[in-house]
mmCIF file of C-alpha atoms in Angstrom:
data_model
loop_
_atom_site.group_PDB
_atom_site.id
_atom_site.type_symbol
_atom_site.label_atom_id
_atom_site.label_comp_id
_atom_site.label_asym_id
_atom_site.label_seq_id
_atom_site.Cartn_x
_atom_site.Cartn_y
_atom_site.Cartn_z
ATOM 1 C CA MET K 1 106.917 86.289 103.610
ATOM 2 C CA PRO K 2 109.168 86.410 100.506
ATOM 3 C CA LEU K 3 107.347 84.881 97.535
ATOM 4 C CA VAL K 4 109.361 85.870 94.470
ATOM 5 C CA GLN K 5 112.981 86.805 93.800
ATOM 6 C CA VAL K 6 114.326 88.601 90.763
ATOM 7 C CA VAL K 7 117.716 87.037 90.086
ATOM 8 C CA ARG K 8 120.225 88.442 87.605
ATOM 9 C CA ASP K 9 123.417 86.458 86.925
ATOM 10 C CA GLY K 10 123.109 84.686 90.261
ATOM 11 C CA LEU K 11 122.526 87.844 92.318
ATOM 12 C CA VAL K 12 119.153 88.581 93.941
ATOM 13 C CA GLU K 13 118.167 91.973 92.584
ATOM 14 C CA SER K 14 114.649 92.377 93.999
ATOM 15 C CA VAL K 15 112.227 90.524 96.264
ATOM 16 C CA HIS K 16 108.421 90.527 96.267
ATOM 17 C CA PHE K 17 106.834 89.781 99.623
ATOM 18 C CA GLY K 18 103.256 88.677 100.163
ATOM 19 C CA SER K 19 100.866 86.067 101.452
ATOM 20 C CA ARG K 20 99.926 82.652 100.138
ATOM 21 C CA VAL K 21 97.634 79.842 101.221
ATOM 22 C CA VAL K 22 97.353 76.409 99.626
ATOM 23 C CA LEU K 23 94.416 74.088 100.309
ATOM 24 C CA GLY K 24 94.377 70.374 99.581
ATOM 25 C CA PRO K 25 91.474 68.767 97.725
ATOM 26 C CA GLY K 26 89.557 68.277 100.974
ATOM 27 C CA GLY K 27 90.091 71.840 102.163
ATOM 28 C CA GLU K 28 93.018 70.995 104.439
ATOM 29 C CA VAL K 29 95.729 73.640 104.675
ATOM 30 C CA LEU K 30 98.904 72.474 102.952
ATOM 31 C CA GLU K 31 100.729 75.787 103.188
ATOM 32 C CA ALA K 32 100.022 79.180 104.732
ATOM 33 C CA GLY K 33 102.327 82.141 105.104
ATOM 34 C CA GLY K 34 101.985 85.871 105.466
ATOM 35 C CA ASP K 35 98.769 87.636 106.451
ATOM 36 C CA VAL K 36 96.357 84.939 105.287
ATOM 37 C CA ASP K 37 93.763 85.694 107.981
ATOM 38 C CA GLU K 38 93.744 89.475 107.727
ATOM 39 C CA PRO K 39 90.926 91.080 105.703
ATOM 40 C CA GLY K 40 91.906 92.123 102.215
ATOM 41 C CA TYR K 41 90.312 92.872 98.890
ATOM 42 C CA PRO K 42 90.004 89.901 96.525
ATOM 43 C CA ARG K 43 89.507 92.345 93.658
ATOM 44 C CA SER K 44 88.463 90.560 90.456
ATOM 45 C CA THR K 45 88.972 87.068 91.848
ATOM 46 C CA ALA K 46 85.667 87.778 93.630
ATOM 47 C CA LYS K 47 83.914 87.504 90.266
ATOM 48 C CA LEU K 48 83.654 83.730 90.647
ATOM 49 C CA MET K 49 81.582 84.309 93.786
ATOM 50 C CA GLN K 50 79.593 87.179 92.283
ATOM 51 C CA ALA K 51 78.729 85.126 89.205
ATOM 52 C CA THR K 52 77.625 82.289 91.474
ATOM 53 C CA GLY K 53 75.387 84.681 93.377
ATOM 54 C CA MET K 54 73.803 85.930 90.163
ATOM 55 C CA VAL K 55 73.071 82.390 88.958
ATOM 56 C CA ARG K 56 71.445 81.706 92.327
ATOM 57 C CA LEU K 57 69.262 84.761 91.696
ATOM 58 C CA GLY K 58 68.051 83.276 88.432
ATOM 59 C CA LEU K 59 70.542 84.503 85.851
ATOM 60 C CA ASP K 60 70.511 81.926 83.060
ATOM 61 C CA LEU K 61 73.263 82.491 80.509
ATOM 62 C CA PRO K 62 74.889 80.093 78.038
ATOM 63 C CA PRO K 63 78.344 78.943 79.208
ATOM 64 C CA ASP K 64 80.347 81.417 77.119
ATOM 65 C CA LEU K 65 78.415 84.390 78.455
ATOM 66 C CA LEU K 66 78.464 83.063 82.019
ATOM 67 C CA ALA K 67 82.258 82.869 81.788
ATOM 68 C CA LEU K 68 82.215 86.466 80.559
ATOM 69 C CA ALA K 69 80.162 87.434 83.619
ATOM 70 C CA ALA K 70 83.148 86.299 85.732
ATOM 71 C CA ALA K 71 85.743 87.868 83.461
ATOM 72 C CA SER K 72 88.353 90.591 83.482
ATOM 73 C CA HIS K 73 88.419 90.530 79.720
ATOM 74 C CA SER K 74 90.845 92.038 77.226
ATOM 75 C CA ALA K 75 88.162 93.712 75.066
ATOM 76 C CA GLU K 76 88.569 91.428 72.099
ATOM 77 C CA GLU K 77 85.689 91.860 69.661
ATOM 78 C CA PHE K 78 84.099 88.621 70.898
ATOM 79 C CA HIS K 79 84.131 90.013 74.447
ATOM 80 C CA LEU K 80 82.351 93.177 73.346
ATOM 81 C CA ALA K 81 79.846 91.149 71.357
ATOM 82 C CA GLY K 82 79.217 88.866 74.338
ATOM 83 C CA ALA K 83 78.504 91.719 76.738
ATOM 84 C CA THR K 84 76.215 93.260 74.129
ATOM 85 C CA ARG K 85 74.293 89.966 73.917
ATOM 86 C CA ILE K 86 73.805 89.853 77.692
ATOM 87 C CA LEU K 87 72.459 93.393 77.677
ATOM 88 C CA ALA K 88 70.253 92.907 74.623
ATOM 89 C CA GLU K 89 68.585 89.800 76.083
ATOM 90 C CA ALA K 90 67.594 91.952 79.069
ATOM 91 C CA GLY K 91 66.371 94.807 76.886
ATOM 92 C CA LEU K 92 69.325 96.993 77.871
ATOM 93 C CA THR K 93 72.181 98.740 76.069
ATOM 94 C CA GLU K 94 75.734 99.908 76.705
ATOM 95 C CA ASP K 95 74.317 103.193 78.011
ATOM 96 C CA ASP K 96 72.897 101.327 81.007
ATOM 97 C CA LEU K 97 76.368 100.241 82.149
ATOM 98 C CA LYS K 98 77.828 102.165 85.094
ATOM 99 C CA CYS K 99 81.414 100.948 84.684
ATOM 100 C CA PRO K 100 83.779 103.653 83.346
ATOM 101 C CA ALA K 101 84.564 103.972 79.651
ATOM 102 C CA HIS K 102 87.973 102.438 78.979
ATOM 103 C CA LEU K 103 90.335 101.479 76.222
ATOM 104 C CA PRO K 104 91.082 97.723 76.020
ATOM 105 C CA HIS K 105 93.049 96.076 78.811
ATOM 106 C CA ASP K 106 95.219 94.142 76.355
ATOM 107 C CA PRO K 107 98.194 96.382 75.426
ATOM 108 C CA VAL K 108 98.154 95.339 71.760
ATOM 109 C CA LEU K 109 94.445 96.082 71.451
ATOM 110 C CA HIS K 110 94.904 99.271 73.475
ATOM 111 C CA ASP K 111 97.476 100.594 71.012
ATOM 112 C CA ARG K 112 95.428 99.454 68.029
ATOM 113 C CA TRP K 113 92.366 101.349 69.252
ATOM 114 C CA ILE K 114 94.453 104.502 69.676
ATOM 115 C CA ALA K 115 95.954 104.089 66.203
ATOM 116 C CA GLU K 116 92.477 103.636 64.752
ATOM 117 C CA GLY K 117 91.161 106.681 66.600
ATOM 118 C CA ARG K 118 88.619 104.653 68.568
ATOM 119 C CA ALA K 119 87.279 106.251 71.725
ATOM 120 C CA PRO K 120 87.043 104.558 75.132
ATOM 121 C CA ARG K 121 83.841 102.593 75.651
ATOM 122 C CA ARG K 122 82.036 101.168 78.642
ATOM 123 C CA LEU K 123 81.873 97.833 76.837
ATOM 124 C CA ALA K 124 85.671 97.853 76.558
ATOM 125 C CA HIS K 125 86.080 98.031 80.333
ATOM 126 C CA CYS K 126 87.459 94.702 81.540
ATOM 127 C CA CYS K 127 84.494 94.316 83.916
ATOM 128 C CA SER K 128 81.736 94.999 81.402
ATOM 129 C CA GLY K 129 80.734 91.325 81.358
ATOM 130 C CA LYS K 130 80.134 91.379 85.099
ATOM 131 C CA HIS K 131 78.268 94.668 84.906
ATOM 132 C CA SER K 132 76.103 93.427 82.042
ATOM 133 C CA ALA K 133 75.256 90.332 84.077
ATOM 134 C CA MET K 134 74.482 92.443 87.135
ATOM 135 C CA LEU K 135 72.075 94.568 85.115
ATOM 136 C CA ALA K 136 70.441 91.477 83.614
ATOM 137 C CA THR K 137 70.046 89.937 87.083
ATOM 138 C CA ALA K 138 68.502 93.105 88.466
ATOM 139 C CA LYS K 139 66.084 93.316 85.541
ATOM 140 C CA LEU K 140 65.153 89.647 85.905
ATOM 141 C CA ASN K 141 64.240 90.151 89.558
ATOM 142 C CA GLY K 142 62.259 93.322 88.961
ATOM 143 C CA TRP K 143 64.816 95.499 90.725
ATOM 144 C CA SER K 144 65.872 98.973 89.660
ATOM 145 C CA THR K 145 68.783 99.146 87.243
ATOM 146 C CA GLY K 146 69.904 102.762 87.550
ATOM 147 C CA ASP K 147 71.347 102.175 91.021
ATOM 148 C CA TYR K 148 72.509 98.571 90.627
ATOM 149 C CA LEU K 149 75.957 99.449 92.057
ATOM 150 C CA ASP K 150 74.596 100.820 95.336
ATOM 151 C CA PRO K 151 75.790 98.526 98.167
ATOM 152 C CA ALA K 152 72.251 98.714 99.595
ATOM 153 C CA HIS K 153 70.690 97.490 96.329
ATOM 154 C CA PRO K 154 69.020 94.060 96.714
ATOM 155 C CA LEU K 155 71.401 92.628 94.122
ATOM 156 C CA GLN K 156 74.527 93.752 95.959
ATOM 157 C CA ALA K 157 73.127 92.675 99.331
ATOM 158 C CA ALA K 158 72.535 89.194 97.914
ATOM 159 C CA LEU K 159 76.015 89.045 96.385
ATOM 160 C CA ALA K 160 77.568 90.061 99.710
ATOM 161 C CA GLU K 161 75.717 87.185 101.376
ATOM 162 C CA THR K 162 77.023 84.777 98.729
ATOM 163 C CA VAL K 163 80.605 85.956 99.236
ATOM 164 C CA ALA K 164 80.336 85.521 103.008
ATOM 165 C CA GLU K 165 78.748 82.078 102.702
ATOM 166 C CA LEU K 166 81.326 80.731 100.261
ATOM 167 C CA ALA K 167 84.245 82.253 102.178
ATOM 168 C CA GLY K 168 82.978 80.865 105.471
ATOM 169 C CA GLU K 169 83.438 84.219 107.177
ATOM 170 C CA PRO K 170 81.653 87.564 107.339
ATOM 171 C CA VAL K 171 82.519 90.371 104.968
ATOM 172 C CA ALA K 172 84.921 92.552 106.954
ATOM 173 C CA HIS K 173 84.481 95.747 104.967
ATOM 174 C CA THR K 174 82.701 96.992 101.861
ATOM 175 C CA ALA K 175 84.543 99.325 99.504
ATOM 176 C CA VAL K 176 84.256 100.382 95.855
ATOM 177 C CA ASP K 177 86.191 98.435 93.236
ATOM 178 C CA GLY K 178 87.914 100.112 90.303
ATOM 179 C CA CYS K 179 84.881 99.402 88.107
ATOM 180 C CA GLY K 180 82.484 101.070 90.550
ATOM 181 C CA ALA K 181 80.946 97.860 91.924
ATOM 182 C CA PRO K 182 80.907 97.065 95.642
ATOM 183 C CA LEU K 183 84.010 95.196 96.803
ATOM 184 C CA PHE K 184 83.773 92.850 99.754
ATOM 185 C CA ALA K 185 86.845 92.333 101.946
ATOM 186 C CA ILE K 186 87.616 88.808 103.144
ATOM 187 C CA SER K 187 90.781 87.007 104.213
ATOM 188 C CA LEU K 188 93.066 85.237 101.763
ATOM 189 C CA ARG K 189 92.174 81.974 103.504
ATOM 190 C CA GLY K 190 88.498 82.806 103.004
ATOM 191 C CA LEU K 191 89.136 83.549 99.334
ATOM 192 C CA ALA K 192 90.805 80.160 98.890
ATOM 193 C CA ARG K 193 87.857 78.426 100.588
ATOM 194 C CA ALA K 194 85.360 80.298 98.442
ATOM 195 C CA VAL K 195 86.910 79.606 95.047
ATOM 196 C CA GLN K 196 87.562 75.989 95.987
ATOM 197 C CA ARG K 197 83.869 75.599 96.821
ATOM 198 C CA VAL K 198 82.933 77.073 93.446
ATOM 199 C CA ALA K 199 85.367 74.852 91.556
ATOM 200 C CA THR K 200 84.448 71.592 93.325
ATOM 201 C CA ALA K 201 80.684 71.998 93.732
ATOM 202 C CA PRO K 202 78.445 69.147 92.605
ATOM 203 C CA HIS K 203 76.631 69.103 89.287
ATOM 204 C CA GLY K 204 73.406 71.077 89.249
ATOM 205 C CA THR K 205 74.559 73.838 91.574
ATOM 206 C CA ALA K 206 75.111 77.458 90.628
ATOM 207 C CA GLU K 207 78.755 77.075 91.606
ATOM 208 C CA HIS K 208 79.222 74.148 89.235
ATOM 209 C CA ARG K 209 77.641 76.059 86.372
ATOM 210 C CA VAL K 210 80.085 78.929 86.864
ATOM 211 C CA ALA K 211 83.106 76.646 87.167
ATOM 212 C CA GLU K 212 82.215 74.611 84.085
ATOM 213 C CA ALA K 213 81.563 77.749 82.035
ATOM 214 C CA ILE K 214 85.057 79.014 82.873
ATOM 215 C CA ARG K 215 86.662 75.650 82.117
ATOM 216 C CA LYS K 216 84.909 75.459 78.740
ATOM 217 C CA HIS K 217 85.585 79.070 77.773
ATOM 218 C CA PRO K 218 88.918 80.267 79.223
ATOM 219 C CA GLU K 219 89.190 82.749 76.348
ATOM 220 C CA MET K 220 86.158 84.589 77.719
ATOM 221 C CA LEU K 221 87.656 84.955 81.209
ATOM 222 C CA ALA K 222 90.611 87.026 80.014
ATOM 223 C CA GLY K 223 91.983 86.759 76.475
ATOM 224 C CA PRO K 224 94.347 84.781 74.239
ATOM 225 C CA ASN K 225 97.391 86.848 75.255
ATOM 226 C CA ARG K 226 96.693 86.714 79.003
ATOM 227 C CA ASP K 227 98.436 84.398 81.439
ATOM 228 C CA VAL K 228 95.294 83.001 83.107
ATOM 229 C CA THR K 229 93.726 82.015 79.782
ATOM 230 C CA GLN K 230 96.964 80.440 78.567
ATOM 231 C CA LEU K 231 97.407 78.525 81.834
ATOM 232 C CA MET K 232 93.846 77.187 81.753
ATOM 233 C CA SER K 233 94.265 76.155 78.116
ATOM 234 C CA ALA K 234 97.514 74.343 78.901
ATOM 235 C CA VAL K 235 96.121 72.513 81.951
ATOM 236 C CA PRO K 236 92.583 71.368 81.113
ATOM 237 C CA GLY K 237 90.266 71.529 84.094
ATOM 238 C CA LEU K 238 92.349 74.114 85.948
ATOM 239 C CA ILE K 239 90.671 77.407 86.853
ATOM 240 C CA ALA K 240 92.783 80.545 87.242
ATOM 241 C CA LYS K 241 91.721 84.126 87.893
ATOM 242 C CA ASP K 242 93.744 87.276 88.453
ATOM 243 C CA GLY K 243 92.801 90.417 90.323
ATOM 244 C CA ALA K 244 94.162 93.925 90.626
ATOM 245 C CA GLU K 245 96.898 94.665 93.156
ATOM 246 C CA ALA K 246 98.447 91.263 92.421
ATOM 247 C CA VAL K 247 95.826 88.837 93.676
ATOM 248 C CA GLN K 248 95.837 85.416 92.012
ATOM 249 C CA ILE K 249 93.936 82.178 92.495
ATOM 250 C CA ALA K 250 94.377 78.798 90.817
ATOM 251 C CA ILE K 251 92.391 75.601 91.383
ATOM 252 C CA LEU K 252 93.592 72.298 89.964
ATOM 253 C CA PRO K 253 91.076 69.729 88.647
ATOM 254 C CA ASP K 254 91.317 67.744 91.906
ATOM 255 C CA GLY K 255 90.410 70.843 93.937
ATOM 256 C CA THR K 256 93.887 71.766 95.173
ATOM 257 C CA THR K 257 93.726 75.536 95.525
ATOM 258 C CA VAL K 258 96.349 78.291 95.614
ATOM 259 C CA ALA K 259 95.574 81.885 96.608
ATOM 260 C CA VAL K 260 98.257 84.588 96.447
ATOM 261 C CA LYS K 261 98.502 88.269 97.303
ATOM 262 C CA ILE K 262 101.707 90.152 96.482
ATOM 263 C CA ALA K 263 102.132 92.811 99.164
ATOM 264 C CA ASP K 264 103.436 95.588 96.917
ATOM 265 C CA GLY K 265 100.699 95.050 94.336
ATOM 266 C CA SER K 266 103.165 94.206 91.568
ATOM 267 C CA ALA K 267 101.354 92.030 89.032
ATOM 268 C CA ARG K 268 104.595 90.495 87.770
ATOM 269 C CA GLY K 269 104.954 88.535 91.013
ATOM 270 C CA ARG K 270 101.536 86.900 91.256
ATOM 271 C CA MET K 271 101.958 84.133 88.686
ATOM 272 C CA PRO K 272 105.536 83.089 89.611
ATOM 273 C CA ALA K 273 104.390 82.816 93.240
ATOM 274 C CA THR K 274 101.375 80.765 92.170
ATOM 275 C CA LEU K 275 103.378 78.463 89.889
ATOM 276 C CA ALA K 276 105.956 77.843 92.628
ATOM 277 C CA ALA K 277 103.209 76.490 94.876
ATOM 278 C CA LEU K 278 101.657 74.440 92.063
ATOM 279 C CA ARG K 279 105.040 72.846 91.323
ATOM 280 C CA ARG K 280 105.316 71.722 94.950
ATOM 281 C CA VAL K 281 101.801 70.390 95.459
ATOM 282 C CA ALA K 282 101.268 68.917 91.991
ATOM 283 C CA PRO K 283 104.615 67.520 90.751
ATOM 284 C CA GLU K 284 102.749 65.104 88.468
ATOM 285 C CA TYR K 285 102.314 67.980 85.996
ATOM 286 C CA ASP K 286 105.154 68.980 83.696
ATOM 287 C CA TRP K 287 105.198 72.636 84.695
ATOM 288 C CA ASP K 288 108.286 73.416 82.615
ATOM 289 C CA ASP K 289 106.374 72.294 79.547
ATOM 290 C CA VAL K 290 103.324 74.300 80.642
ATOM 291 C CA VAL K 291 105.446 77.445 80.867
ATOM 292 C CA LYS K 292 106.964 76.750 77.437
ATOM 293 C CA ARG K 293 103.474 76.546 75.950
ATOM 294 C CA CYS K 294 102.326 79.748 77.654
ATOM 295 C CA PRO K 295 104.426 82.741 76.510
ATOM 296 C CA SER K 296 102.900 85.057 79.088
ATOM 297 C CA LEU K 297 104.065 82.781 81.921
ATOM 298 C CA ASP K 298 107.723 83.144 80.994
ATOM 299 C CA GLU K 299 108.992 85.799 83.401
ATOM 300 C CA PRO K 300 112.746 86.230 82.798
ATOM 301 C CA ASN K 301 114.914 86.276 85.915
ATOM 302 C CA MET K 302 111.941 85.714 88.230
ATOM 303 C CA VAL K 303 112.037 82.814 90.689
ATOM 304 C CA GLY K 304 108.978 81.835 92.698
ATOM 305 C CA LEU K 305 109.745 80.664 96.239
#
């Protein structure tokens, strides 16, 4: 289905197609279009479920570091320091990480590192918080750490079970994500169910701990220049998470949930498509003002449908 148009001087110049599902606070389907029941990769939006699984396995981090465990961070210095703290508490170092060495995700930081002659680092990979938490969880449970990314590893088997439970459907396929971690395919409808269950879980549950950590520390989940962090800061209580290949989820404080996948993988379409749905289902918010307060949400000429 068409989700976003690029309009220039009244003429539609481009169209992004994709899938979207919107769940009401009680889990009822308010909107569904596109391939919402076909298996797909949730990419980094799965981190909410993976973090939940790690807390269930005993991982006990302060809220800022738990948010980092669910992050696709920009490699700000506080992100690097946070991942280092997770590793150090487990008696591990950056050398134990199996994610690739990267330059920062944030383009400004990326260019600054190049100008300063800084080399790529594993800690600078946007998934280093998740990987640090995975290592810490494996160490806590007495499991091997050198092969923590193996899909057959007890950690990954447990995380797959958590994903399936929260999604309310079996994992359709297991692949390898860009960071090297196992990636569990579920439907877009299943993704919406899963993140809604994390965001609305009762106090005392692993899900609630993850959701509250993200709400309290949106800067850890991405970065000050990133659209998800700016959106969460502008709408207190909202949880938003992006994923590669243009996957996006957003959960309002009342539990209303939007999950989007842009078919062509263009990241520029994910947030306009998400905001268009939020405008319809939550008109009580001043979304024009939200966009004004979030520079990264202002996509010129783009119209969400």
